[in-house]
Coordinates of C-alpha atoms in Angstrom, one line a residue:
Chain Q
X1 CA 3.9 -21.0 19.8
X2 CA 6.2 -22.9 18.1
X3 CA 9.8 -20.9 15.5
X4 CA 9.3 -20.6 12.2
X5 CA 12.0 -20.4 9.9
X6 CA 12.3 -19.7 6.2
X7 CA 14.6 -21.8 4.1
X8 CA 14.0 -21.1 0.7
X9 CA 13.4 -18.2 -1.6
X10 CA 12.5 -17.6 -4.8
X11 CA 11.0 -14.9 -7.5
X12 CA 11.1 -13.8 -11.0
X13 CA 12.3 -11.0 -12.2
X14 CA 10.1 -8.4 -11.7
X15 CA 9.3 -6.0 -14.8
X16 CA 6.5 -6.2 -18.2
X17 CA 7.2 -10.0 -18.6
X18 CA 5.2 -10.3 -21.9
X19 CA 6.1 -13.8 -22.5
X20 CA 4.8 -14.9 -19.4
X21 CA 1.2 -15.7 -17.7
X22 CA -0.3 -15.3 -14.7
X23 CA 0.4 -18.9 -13.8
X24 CA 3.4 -18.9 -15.4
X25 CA 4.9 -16.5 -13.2
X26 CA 4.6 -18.0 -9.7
X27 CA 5.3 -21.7 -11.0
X28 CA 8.6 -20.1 -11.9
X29 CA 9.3 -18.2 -8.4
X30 CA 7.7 -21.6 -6.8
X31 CA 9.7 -23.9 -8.4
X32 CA 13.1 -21.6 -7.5
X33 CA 12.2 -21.1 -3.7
X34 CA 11.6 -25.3 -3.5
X35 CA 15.2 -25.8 -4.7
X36 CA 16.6 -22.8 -2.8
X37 CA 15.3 -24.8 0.1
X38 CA 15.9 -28.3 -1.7
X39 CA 13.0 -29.8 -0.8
X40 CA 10.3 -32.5 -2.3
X41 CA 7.6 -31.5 -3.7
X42 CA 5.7 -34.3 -1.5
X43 CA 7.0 -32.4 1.6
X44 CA 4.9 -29.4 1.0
X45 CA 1.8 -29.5 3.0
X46 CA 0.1 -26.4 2.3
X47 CA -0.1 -23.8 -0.2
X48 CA -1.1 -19.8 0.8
X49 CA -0.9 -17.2 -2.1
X50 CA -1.4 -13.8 -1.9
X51 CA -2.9 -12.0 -5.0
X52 CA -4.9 -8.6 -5.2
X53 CA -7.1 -8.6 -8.2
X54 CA -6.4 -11.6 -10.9
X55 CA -9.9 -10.9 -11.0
X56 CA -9.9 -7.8 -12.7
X57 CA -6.8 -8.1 -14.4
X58 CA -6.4 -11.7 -15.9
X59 CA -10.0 -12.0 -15.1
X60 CA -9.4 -15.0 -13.0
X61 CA -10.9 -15.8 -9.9
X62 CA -10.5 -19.2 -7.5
X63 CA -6.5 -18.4 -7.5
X64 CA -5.1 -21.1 -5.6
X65 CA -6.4 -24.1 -7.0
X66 CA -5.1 -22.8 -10.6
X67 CA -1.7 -22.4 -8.9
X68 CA -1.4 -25.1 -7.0
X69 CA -2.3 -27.5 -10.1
X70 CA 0.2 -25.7 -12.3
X71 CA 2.8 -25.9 -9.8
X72 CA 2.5 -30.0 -10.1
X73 CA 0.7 -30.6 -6.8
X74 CA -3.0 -31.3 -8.2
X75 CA -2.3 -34.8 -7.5
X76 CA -1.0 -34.2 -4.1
X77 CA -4.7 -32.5 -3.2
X78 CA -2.7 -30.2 -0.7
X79 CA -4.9 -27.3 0.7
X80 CA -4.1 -24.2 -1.4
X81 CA -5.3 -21.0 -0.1
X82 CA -5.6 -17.2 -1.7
X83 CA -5.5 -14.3 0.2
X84 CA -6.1 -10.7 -0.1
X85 CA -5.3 -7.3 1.2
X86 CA -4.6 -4.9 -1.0
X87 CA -1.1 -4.8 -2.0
X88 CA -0.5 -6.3 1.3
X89 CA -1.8 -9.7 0.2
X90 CA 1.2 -11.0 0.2
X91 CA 2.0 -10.1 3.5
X92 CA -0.8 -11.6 4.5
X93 CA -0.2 -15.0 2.7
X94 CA 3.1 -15.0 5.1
X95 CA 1.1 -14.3 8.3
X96 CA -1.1 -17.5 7.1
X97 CA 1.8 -19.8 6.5
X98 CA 3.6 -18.5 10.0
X99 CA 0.5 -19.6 11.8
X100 CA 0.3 -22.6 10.5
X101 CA 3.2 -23.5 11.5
X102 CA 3.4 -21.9 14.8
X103 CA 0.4 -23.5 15.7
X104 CA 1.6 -27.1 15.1
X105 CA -0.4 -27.7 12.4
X106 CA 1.8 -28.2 9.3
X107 CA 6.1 -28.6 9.4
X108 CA 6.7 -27.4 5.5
X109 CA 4.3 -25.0 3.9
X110 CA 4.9 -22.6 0.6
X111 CA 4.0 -19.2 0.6
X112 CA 3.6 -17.1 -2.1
X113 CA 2.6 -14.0 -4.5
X114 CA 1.8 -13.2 -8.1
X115 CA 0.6 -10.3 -10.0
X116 CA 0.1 -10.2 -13.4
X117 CA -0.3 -6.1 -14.7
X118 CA 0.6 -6.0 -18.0
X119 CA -2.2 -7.9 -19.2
X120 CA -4.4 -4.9 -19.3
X121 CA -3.5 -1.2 -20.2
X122 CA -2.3 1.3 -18.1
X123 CA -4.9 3.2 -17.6
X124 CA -6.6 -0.5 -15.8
X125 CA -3.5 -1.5 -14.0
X126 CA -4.1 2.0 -12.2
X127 CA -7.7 1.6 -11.7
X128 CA -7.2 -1.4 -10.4
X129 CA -4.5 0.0 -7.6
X130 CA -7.3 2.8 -7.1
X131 CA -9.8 0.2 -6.0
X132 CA -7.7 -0.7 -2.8
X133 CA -9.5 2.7 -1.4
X134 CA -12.8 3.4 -0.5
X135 CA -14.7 3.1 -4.1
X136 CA -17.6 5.2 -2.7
X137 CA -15.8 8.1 -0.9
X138 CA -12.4 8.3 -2.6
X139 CA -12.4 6.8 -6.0
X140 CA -16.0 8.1 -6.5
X141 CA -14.7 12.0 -6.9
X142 CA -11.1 11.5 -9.0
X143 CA -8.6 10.7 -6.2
X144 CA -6.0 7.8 -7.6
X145 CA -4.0 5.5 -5.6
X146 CA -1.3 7.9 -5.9
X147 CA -3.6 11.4 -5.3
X148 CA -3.8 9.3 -1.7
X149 CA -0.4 9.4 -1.2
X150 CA -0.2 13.0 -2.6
X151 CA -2.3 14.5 0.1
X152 CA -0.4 12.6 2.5
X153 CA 2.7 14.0 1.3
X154 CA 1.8 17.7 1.2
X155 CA 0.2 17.3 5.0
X156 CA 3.9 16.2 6.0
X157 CA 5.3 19.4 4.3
X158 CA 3.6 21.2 5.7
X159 CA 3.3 19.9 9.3
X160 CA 6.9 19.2 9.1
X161 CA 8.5 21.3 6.7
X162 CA 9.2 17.7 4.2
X163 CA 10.8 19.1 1.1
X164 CA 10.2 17.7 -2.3
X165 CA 14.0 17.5 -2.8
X166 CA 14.5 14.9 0.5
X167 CA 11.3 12.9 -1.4
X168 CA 12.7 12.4 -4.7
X169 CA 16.1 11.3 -2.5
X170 CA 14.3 8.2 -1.7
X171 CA 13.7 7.5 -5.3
X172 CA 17.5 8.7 -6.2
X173 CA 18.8 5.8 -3.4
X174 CA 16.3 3.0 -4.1
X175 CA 17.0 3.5 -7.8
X176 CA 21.0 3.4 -6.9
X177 CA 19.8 -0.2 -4.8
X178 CA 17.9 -1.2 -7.7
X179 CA 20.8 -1.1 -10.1
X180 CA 22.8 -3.7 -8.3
X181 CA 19.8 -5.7 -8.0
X182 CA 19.1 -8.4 -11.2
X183 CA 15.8 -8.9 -10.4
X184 CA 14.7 -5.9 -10.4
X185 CA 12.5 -4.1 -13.1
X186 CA 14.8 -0.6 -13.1
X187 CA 18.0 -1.5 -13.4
X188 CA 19.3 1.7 -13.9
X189 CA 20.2 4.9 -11.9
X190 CA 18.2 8.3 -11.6
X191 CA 19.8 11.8 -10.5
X192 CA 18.0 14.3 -8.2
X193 CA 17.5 16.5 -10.9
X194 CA 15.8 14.2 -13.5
X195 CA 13.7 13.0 -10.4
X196 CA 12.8 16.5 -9.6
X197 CA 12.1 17.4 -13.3
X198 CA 10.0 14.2 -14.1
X199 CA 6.2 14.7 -15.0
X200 CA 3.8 15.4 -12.0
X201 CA 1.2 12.6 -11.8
X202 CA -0.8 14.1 -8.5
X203 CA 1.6 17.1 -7.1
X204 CA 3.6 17.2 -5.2
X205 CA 4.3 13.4 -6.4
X206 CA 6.3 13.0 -10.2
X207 CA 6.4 10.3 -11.9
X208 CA 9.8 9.6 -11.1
X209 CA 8.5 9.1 -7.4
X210 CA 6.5 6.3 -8.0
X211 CA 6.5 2.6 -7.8
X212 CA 6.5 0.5 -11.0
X213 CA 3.6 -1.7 -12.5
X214 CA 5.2 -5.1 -12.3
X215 CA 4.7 -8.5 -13.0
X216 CA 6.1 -10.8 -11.0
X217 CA 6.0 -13.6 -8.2
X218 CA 7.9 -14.4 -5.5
X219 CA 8.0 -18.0 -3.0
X220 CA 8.9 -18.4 -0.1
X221 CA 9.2 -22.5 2.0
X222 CA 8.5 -21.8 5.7
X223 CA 9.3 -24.8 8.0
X224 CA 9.1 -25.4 11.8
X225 CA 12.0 -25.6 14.0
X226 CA 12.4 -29.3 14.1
X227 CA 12.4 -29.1 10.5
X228 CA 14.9 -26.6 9.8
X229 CA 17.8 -28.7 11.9
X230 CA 18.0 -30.3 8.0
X231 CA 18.6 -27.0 6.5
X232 CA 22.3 -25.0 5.7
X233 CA 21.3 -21.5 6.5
X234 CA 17.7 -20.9 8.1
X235 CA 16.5 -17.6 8.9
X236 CA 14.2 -17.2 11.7
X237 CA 11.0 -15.2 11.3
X238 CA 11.4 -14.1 14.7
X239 CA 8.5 -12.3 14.8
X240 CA 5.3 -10.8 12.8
X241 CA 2.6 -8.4 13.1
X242 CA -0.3 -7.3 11.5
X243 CA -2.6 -4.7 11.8
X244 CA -6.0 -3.1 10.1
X245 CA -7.0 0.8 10.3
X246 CA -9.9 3.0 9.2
X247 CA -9.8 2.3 5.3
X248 CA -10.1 5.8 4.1
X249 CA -8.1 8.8 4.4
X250 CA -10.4 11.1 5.9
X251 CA -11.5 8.9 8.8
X252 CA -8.3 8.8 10.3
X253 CA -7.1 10.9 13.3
X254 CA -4.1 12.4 11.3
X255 CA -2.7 11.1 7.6
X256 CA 1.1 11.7 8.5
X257 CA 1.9 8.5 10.2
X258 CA -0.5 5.2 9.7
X259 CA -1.9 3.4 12.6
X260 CA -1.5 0.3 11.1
X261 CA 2.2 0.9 10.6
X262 CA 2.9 1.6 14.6
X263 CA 0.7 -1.3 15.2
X264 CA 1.8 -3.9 13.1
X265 CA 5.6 -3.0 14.2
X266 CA 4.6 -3.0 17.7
X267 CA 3.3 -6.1 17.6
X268 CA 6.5 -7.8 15.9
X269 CA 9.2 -5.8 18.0
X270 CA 7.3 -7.4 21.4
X271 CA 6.8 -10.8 20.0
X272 CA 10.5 -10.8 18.7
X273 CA 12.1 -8.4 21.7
X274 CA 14.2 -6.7 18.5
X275 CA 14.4 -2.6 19.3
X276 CA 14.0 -0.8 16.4
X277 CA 17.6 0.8 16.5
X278 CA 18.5 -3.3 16.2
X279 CA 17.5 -3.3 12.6
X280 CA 20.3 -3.3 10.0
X281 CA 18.5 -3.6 6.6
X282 CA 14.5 -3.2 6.0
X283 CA 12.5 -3.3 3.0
X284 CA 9.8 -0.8 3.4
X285 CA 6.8 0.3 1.3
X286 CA 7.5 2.9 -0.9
X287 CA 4.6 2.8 -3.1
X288 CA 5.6 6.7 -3.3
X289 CA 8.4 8.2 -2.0
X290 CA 6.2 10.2 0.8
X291 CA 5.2 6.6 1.7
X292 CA 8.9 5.4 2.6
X293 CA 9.4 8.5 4.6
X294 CA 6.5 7.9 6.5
X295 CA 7.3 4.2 7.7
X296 CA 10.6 4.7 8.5
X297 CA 9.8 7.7 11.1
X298 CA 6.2 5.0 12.0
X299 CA 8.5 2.1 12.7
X300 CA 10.7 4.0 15.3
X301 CA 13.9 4.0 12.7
X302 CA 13.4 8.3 13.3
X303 CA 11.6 10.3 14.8
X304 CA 7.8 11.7 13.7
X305 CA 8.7 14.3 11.1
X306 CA 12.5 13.3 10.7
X307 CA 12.2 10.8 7.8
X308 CA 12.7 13.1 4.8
X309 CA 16.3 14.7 6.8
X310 CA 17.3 10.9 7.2
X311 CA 17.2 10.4 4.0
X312 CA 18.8 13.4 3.4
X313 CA 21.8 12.7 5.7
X314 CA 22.2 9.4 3.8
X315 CA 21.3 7.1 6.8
X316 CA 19.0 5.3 5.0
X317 CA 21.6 4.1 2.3
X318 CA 23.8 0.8 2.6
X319 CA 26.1 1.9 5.4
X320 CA 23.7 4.2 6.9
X321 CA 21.9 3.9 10.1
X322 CA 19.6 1.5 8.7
X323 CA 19.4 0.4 4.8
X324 CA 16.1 0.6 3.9
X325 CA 15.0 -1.1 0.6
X326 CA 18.5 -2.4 -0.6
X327 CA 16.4 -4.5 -3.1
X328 CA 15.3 -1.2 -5.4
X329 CA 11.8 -1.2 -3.5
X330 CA 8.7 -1.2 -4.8
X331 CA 10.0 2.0 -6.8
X332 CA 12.8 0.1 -8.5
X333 CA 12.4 -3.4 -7.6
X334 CA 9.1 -3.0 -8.8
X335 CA 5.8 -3.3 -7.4
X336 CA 3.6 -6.5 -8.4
X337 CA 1.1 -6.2 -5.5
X338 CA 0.4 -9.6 -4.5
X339 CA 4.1 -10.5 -4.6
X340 CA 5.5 -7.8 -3.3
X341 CA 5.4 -8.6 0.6
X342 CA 7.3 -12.0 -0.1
X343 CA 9.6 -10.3 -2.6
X344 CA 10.6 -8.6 0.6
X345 CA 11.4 -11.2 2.8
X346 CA 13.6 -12.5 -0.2
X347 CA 15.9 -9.9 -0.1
X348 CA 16.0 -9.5 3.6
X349 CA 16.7 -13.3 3.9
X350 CA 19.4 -12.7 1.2
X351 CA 20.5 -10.0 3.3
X352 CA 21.0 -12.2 5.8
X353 CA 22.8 -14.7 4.5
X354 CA 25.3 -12.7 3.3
X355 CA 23.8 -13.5 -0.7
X356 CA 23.1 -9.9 -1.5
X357 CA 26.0 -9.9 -3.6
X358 CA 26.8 -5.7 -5.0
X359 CA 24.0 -4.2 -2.2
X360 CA 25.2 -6.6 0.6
X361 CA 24.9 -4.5 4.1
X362 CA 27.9 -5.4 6.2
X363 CA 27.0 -8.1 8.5
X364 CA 23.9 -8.2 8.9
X365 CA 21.7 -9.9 11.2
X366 CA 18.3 -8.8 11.9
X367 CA 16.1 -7.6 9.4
X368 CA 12.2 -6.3 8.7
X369 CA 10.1 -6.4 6.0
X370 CA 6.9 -3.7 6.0
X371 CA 4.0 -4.2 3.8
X372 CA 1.0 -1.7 3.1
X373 CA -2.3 -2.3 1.5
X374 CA -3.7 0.6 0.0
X375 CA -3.4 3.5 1.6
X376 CA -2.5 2.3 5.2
X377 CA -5.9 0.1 5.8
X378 CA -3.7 -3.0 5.7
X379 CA 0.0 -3.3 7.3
X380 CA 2.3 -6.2 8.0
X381 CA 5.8 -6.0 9.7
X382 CA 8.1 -9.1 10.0
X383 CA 11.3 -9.5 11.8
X384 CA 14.1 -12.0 10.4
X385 CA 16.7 -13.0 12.5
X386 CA 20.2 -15.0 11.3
X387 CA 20.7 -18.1 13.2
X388 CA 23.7 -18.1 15.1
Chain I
X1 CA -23.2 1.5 -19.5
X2 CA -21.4 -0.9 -17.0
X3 CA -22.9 0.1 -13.3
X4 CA -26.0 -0.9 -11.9
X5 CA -28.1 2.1 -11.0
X6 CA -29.2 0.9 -7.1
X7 CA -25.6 1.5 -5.9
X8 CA -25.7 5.6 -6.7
X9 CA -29.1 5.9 -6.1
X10 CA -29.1 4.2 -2.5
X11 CA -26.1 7.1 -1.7
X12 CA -28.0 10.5 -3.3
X13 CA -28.5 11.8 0.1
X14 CA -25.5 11.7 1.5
X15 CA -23.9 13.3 -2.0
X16 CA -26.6 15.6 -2.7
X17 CA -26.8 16.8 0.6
X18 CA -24.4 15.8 2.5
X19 CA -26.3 14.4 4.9
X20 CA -23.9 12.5 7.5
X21 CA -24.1 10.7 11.2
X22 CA -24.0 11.2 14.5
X23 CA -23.5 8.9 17.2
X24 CA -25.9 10.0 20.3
X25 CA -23.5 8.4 22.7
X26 CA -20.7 10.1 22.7
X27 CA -21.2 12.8 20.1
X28 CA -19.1 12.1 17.4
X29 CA -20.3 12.9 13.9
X30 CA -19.3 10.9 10.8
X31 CA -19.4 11.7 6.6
X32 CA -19.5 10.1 5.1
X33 CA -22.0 8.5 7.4
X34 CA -21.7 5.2 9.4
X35 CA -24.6 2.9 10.5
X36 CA -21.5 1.6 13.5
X37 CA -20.2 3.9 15.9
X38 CA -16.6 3.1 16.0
X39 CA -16.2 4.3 19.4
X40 CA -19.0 2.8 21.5
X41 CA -19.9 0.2 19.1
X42 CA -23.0 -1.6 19.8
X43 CA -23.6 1.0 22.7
X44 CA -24.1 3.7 20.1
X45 CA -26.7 4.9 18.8
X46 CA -26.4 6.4 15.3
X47 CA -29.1 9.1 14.0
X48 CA -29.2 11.5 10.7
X49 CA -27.2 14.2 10.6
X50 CA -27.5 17.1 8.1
X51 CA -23.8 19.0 7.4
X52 CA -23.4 22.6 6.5
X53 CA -20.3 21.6 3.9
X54 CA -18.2 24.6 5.2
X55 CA -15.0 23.4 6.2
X56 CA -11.2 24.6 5.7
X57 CA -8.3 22.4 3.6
X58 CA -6.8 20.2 5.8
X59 CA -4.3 18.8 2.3
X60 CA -4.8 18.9 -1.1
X61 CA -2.9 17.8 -4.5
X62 CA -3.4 18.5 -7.9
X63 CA -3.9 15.9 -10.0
X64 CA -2.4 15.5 -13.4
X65 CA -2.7 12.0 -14.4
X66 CA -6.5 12.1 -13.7
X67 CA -8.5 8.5 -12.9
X68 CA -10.6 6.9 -15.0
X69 CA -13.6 9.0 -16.6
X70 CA -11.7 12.1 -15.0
X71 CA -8.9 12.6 -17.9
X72 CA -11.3 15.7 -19.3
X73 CA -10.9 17.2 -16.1
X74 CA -7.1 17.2 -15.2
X75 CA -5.6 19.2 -14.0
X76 CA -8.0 19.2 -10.8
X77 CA -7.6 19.4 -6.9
X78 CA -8.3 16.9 -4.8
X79 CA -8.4 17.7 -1.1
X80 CA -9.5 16.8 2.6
X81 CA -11.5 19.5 4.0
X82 CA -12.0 19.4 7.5
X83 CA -15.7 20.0 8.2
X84 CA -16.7 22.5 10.5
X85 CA -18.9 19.8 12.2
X86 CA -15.7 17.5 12.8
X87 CA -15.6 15.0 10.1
X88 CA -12.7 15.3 7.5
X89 CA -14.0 14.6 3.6
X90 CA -12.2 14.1 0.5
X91 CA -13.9 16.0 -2.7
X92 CA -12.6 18.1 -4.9
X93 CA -12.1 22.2 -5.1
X94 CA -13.2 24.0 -8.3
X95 CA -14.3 26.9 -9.7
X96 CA -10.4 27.9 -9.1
X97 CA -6.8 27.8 -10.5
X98 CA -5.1 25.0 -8.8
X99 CA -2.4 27.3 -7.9
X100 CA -4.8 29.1 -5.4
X101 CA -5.6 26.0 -3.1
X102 CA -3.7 26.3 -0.3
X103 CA -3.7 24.4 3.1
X104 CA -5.8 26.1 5.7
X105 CA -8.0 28.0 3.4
X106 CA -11.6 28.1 3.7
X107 CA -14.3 26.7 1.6
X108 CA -17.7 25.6 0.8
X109 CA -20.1 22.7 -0.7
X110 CA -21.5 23.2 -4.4
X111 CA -23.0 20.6 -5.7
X112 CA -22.1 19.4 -9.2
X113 CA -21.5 16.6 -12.0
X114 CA -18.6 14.4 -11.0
X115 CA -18.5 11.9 -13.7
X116 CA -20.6 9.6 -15.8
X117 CA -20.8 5.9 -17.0
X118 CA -19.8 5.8 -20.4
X119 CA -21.8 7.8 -22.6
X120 CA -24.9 5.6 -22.4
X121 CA -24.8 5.5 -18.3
X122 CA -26.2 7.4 -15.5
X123 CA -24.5 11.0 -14.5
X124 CA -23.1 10.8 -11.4
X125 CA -24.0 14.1 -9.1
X126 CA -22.2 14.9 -5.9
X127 CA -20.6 17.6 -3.7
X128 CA -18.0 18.9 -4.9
X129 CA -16.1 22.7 -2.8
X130 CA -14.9 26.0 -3.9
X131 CA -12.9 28.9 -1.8
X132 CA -15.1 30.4 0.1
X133 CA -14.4 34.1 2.2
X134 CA -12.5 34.3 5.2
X135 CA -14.8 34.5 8.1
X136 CA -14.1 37.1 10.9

């Protein structure tokens, strides 16, 4: 299996973008991660976008043809791919550009994601998160995308004695991240209390625990390792897992860790030989708060049941332990499902090049993205190493 | 009216009755049901199962910002109950103040309206649970 480096980033800002379209929106991140990279557009041989549901919210299906034409590369007739998991999707959109390249197949590919939310109303944009559960046996009797993650959270209290306080933490830290982050849609600080006194949406999750609706898109040029010797500052994509699990809640062995979190992690820590305690900065998924303390105990940062004291001990902030989600996360940052899992690797690969500017972690050298569809049925986790 | 009819219809005895699955091979029963062992696979072999719909609440949460064609109902509980026949379900728990659901607690199946389609589309009718008495 051949390296595969990335060499270019790019996204929008993430937030309500009302000026902007769909399309719009990843020709902007597309174009920025190209001359990140500085590269031709001739050079690009493939195309793999992730996207959740343009279907039902810009009513737009066959995804990658319409981005690949506004993008300028209709005439170039590259193959231009969509894929889909959830919120994951563009996780998964990496996975399919790291094969390719791995496998010999292409040198320079693009990958992507785009979301477009604020084309509908509220009440669709979380419908439409709601339909990455089981429609017949979830969604069917009331429970919401973030009811999921609700149940999750009060099993972890009470298994492990979680408090609501060391939840709305996360949400207090990623906001702080968020602040210092210009691309992302809060750019503004949160206090325990106002956290803690925000509405409930699905106890014990408030509002002020939960991810934002974003637009936004976010690029990414992937190149082999013969290719990257052109480059200034590759970053190795050392290694990358993904994993599936039972799609609904209540088919699952236990709903305080997720399968497809210890899988997916396993799979990239052996394929990169990284430790877990290695890890200096990682952008998690914290669709909720609950969600963030899950994956960091799932991918061997603490122990089962520890993740809420962590966070509470600070050794999750920027010179903790392990800085988890110096970009804002999905809860500042923003969440625009199918670009979400790139926007990750853009601030881990800022991380590492010492470009993260006011939330810059000391030094740092290996990083890991994690990306969830749904409620857990999907998971990707990549490592990124520094060249040295 | 937006939904096709065939897609509630083919599931009535499964939300009417709860009527789940059991895989012969090794035992395991599944609800909602599953025509696929995930254990023994293609070495299963799946038959009809009917569930008693007691069960105890395995995690709950109240929810306040209610999903679509629920908004009349909020606040209202949404919980896994682990099913005295194995399978966890998700449903909800009425017939209660939300302040009484706690973890652990017993309950049983009642069978009720869970939403509609619009107000020219079908009903929809399903399990839903309520606290039941502590067994001794």
């Amino acid at each position: 299996m051949r390296k595969v480096y990335v060499v270019g980033v790019g996204m929008t800002k993430f937030g309500e973008l009302w000026e902007r379209s769909f399309r719009d929106l990843f020709v902007e991140a597309g174009i920025r991660a190209i001359e990140d990279a500085g590269v031709d557009g001739k050079e690009i041989e493939a195309l793999y976008i992730g996207n959740m549901s343009a279907g039902l919210l810009v009513k737009q299906e066959h995804v990658a043809s319409l981005i690949a034409d506004h993008s300028g590369l209709a005439s170039l007739h590259i193959p231009a791919t969509r894929v889909e998991g959830g919120d994951a999707s563009g996780a998964l959109a990496l996975v399919q550009g790291f094969s390719s390249i791995a496998s010999g197949m292409y040198d320079v590919v693009v990958v992507g994601g785009v979301e477009k939310m604020s084309d509908v109303m509220a009440e669709k944009a979380s419908e439409v998160l709601a339909t990455t559960l089981d429609q017949e046996w979830e969604a069917f009797f009331g429970m919401t995308y973030a009811s999921a993650y609700a149940l999750m959270a009060k099993r972890h209290m009470h298994e492990f004695g979680t408090t609501e306080e060391q939840m709305a933490l996360v949400s207090v830290k990623n906001h702080s991240n968020g602040s210092k982050n210009p691309m992302a849609h809060f750019r503004f600080e949160v206090s325990l209390e106002k956290v803690l006194s925000s509405p409930i949406v699905s106890y014990p999750i408030k509002l002020l625990e939960s991810h934002a609706v974003s637009d936004g898109a976010s690029a990414l040029v992937l190149c082999s390792e013969k290719k990257a010797k052109e480059f200034e500052s590759p970053v190795e994509i050392s290694g990358i897992g993904q994993a599936s699990d039972y799609i609904a809640l209540h088919d699952r062995d236990n709903i305080v860790s997720m399968a497809s979190t210890i899988e997916a992690s396993k799979r990239a820590y052996e394929m990169s030989g990284v430790k877990p305690e290695e890890v200096d900065v990682a952008e998690v998924h914290d669709c909720f708060t609950i969600s963030e303390i899950i994956a960091i105990e799932d991918l061997g940062f603490f122990k089962k049941g520890k993740g809420g004291q962590a966070t509470e001990d600070g050794d999750t902030e920027i010179g903790g332990k392990v800085a988890i989600n110096t970009s804002g996360g999905l809860k500042a940052r923003g969440h625009a499902p199918g670009a979400t899992g790139i926007a990750q690797v853009c601030e881990i690969v800022l991380q590492l090049r010492g470009e993260a500017e006011k939330r810059q972690v000391d030094n740092a050298e290996i990083g890991l993205t994690h990306n969830l569809g749904g409620s857990g049925g999907t998971c990707v986790v990549s490592i990124l190493r520094r060249r040295r | 009216m937006t939904e096709g009819v065939a897609r509630f219809w083919r599931e009535i005895p499964h939300r009417y009755r709860l009527l789940g699955s059991k895989c012969d091979s090794c035992g395991r029963v599944f609800f909602p049901p599953r025509v696929l062992c995930p254990e023994c696979r293609r070495k299963g072999n799946i038959s009809r199962v009917a569930l008693s719909g007691k069960g105890k609440i395995y995690s709950y949460t109240i929810v306040k910002d209610g999903a679509n064609g629920f908004e009349r109902q909020v606040p209202y509980v949404i919980a896994l109950i682990k099913l005295e026949e194995g399978p966890l379900v998700a449903g909800q728990i009425v017939d209660c103040s939300p302040d009484e659901v706690e973890v652990g607690k017993p309950v049983e199946l009642v069978f009720r309206r869970v939403s509609e389609d619009g107000e020219e589309g079908i009903i929809y009718y399903g399990y839903k649970f309520r606290l039941a008495e502590e067994e001794n």
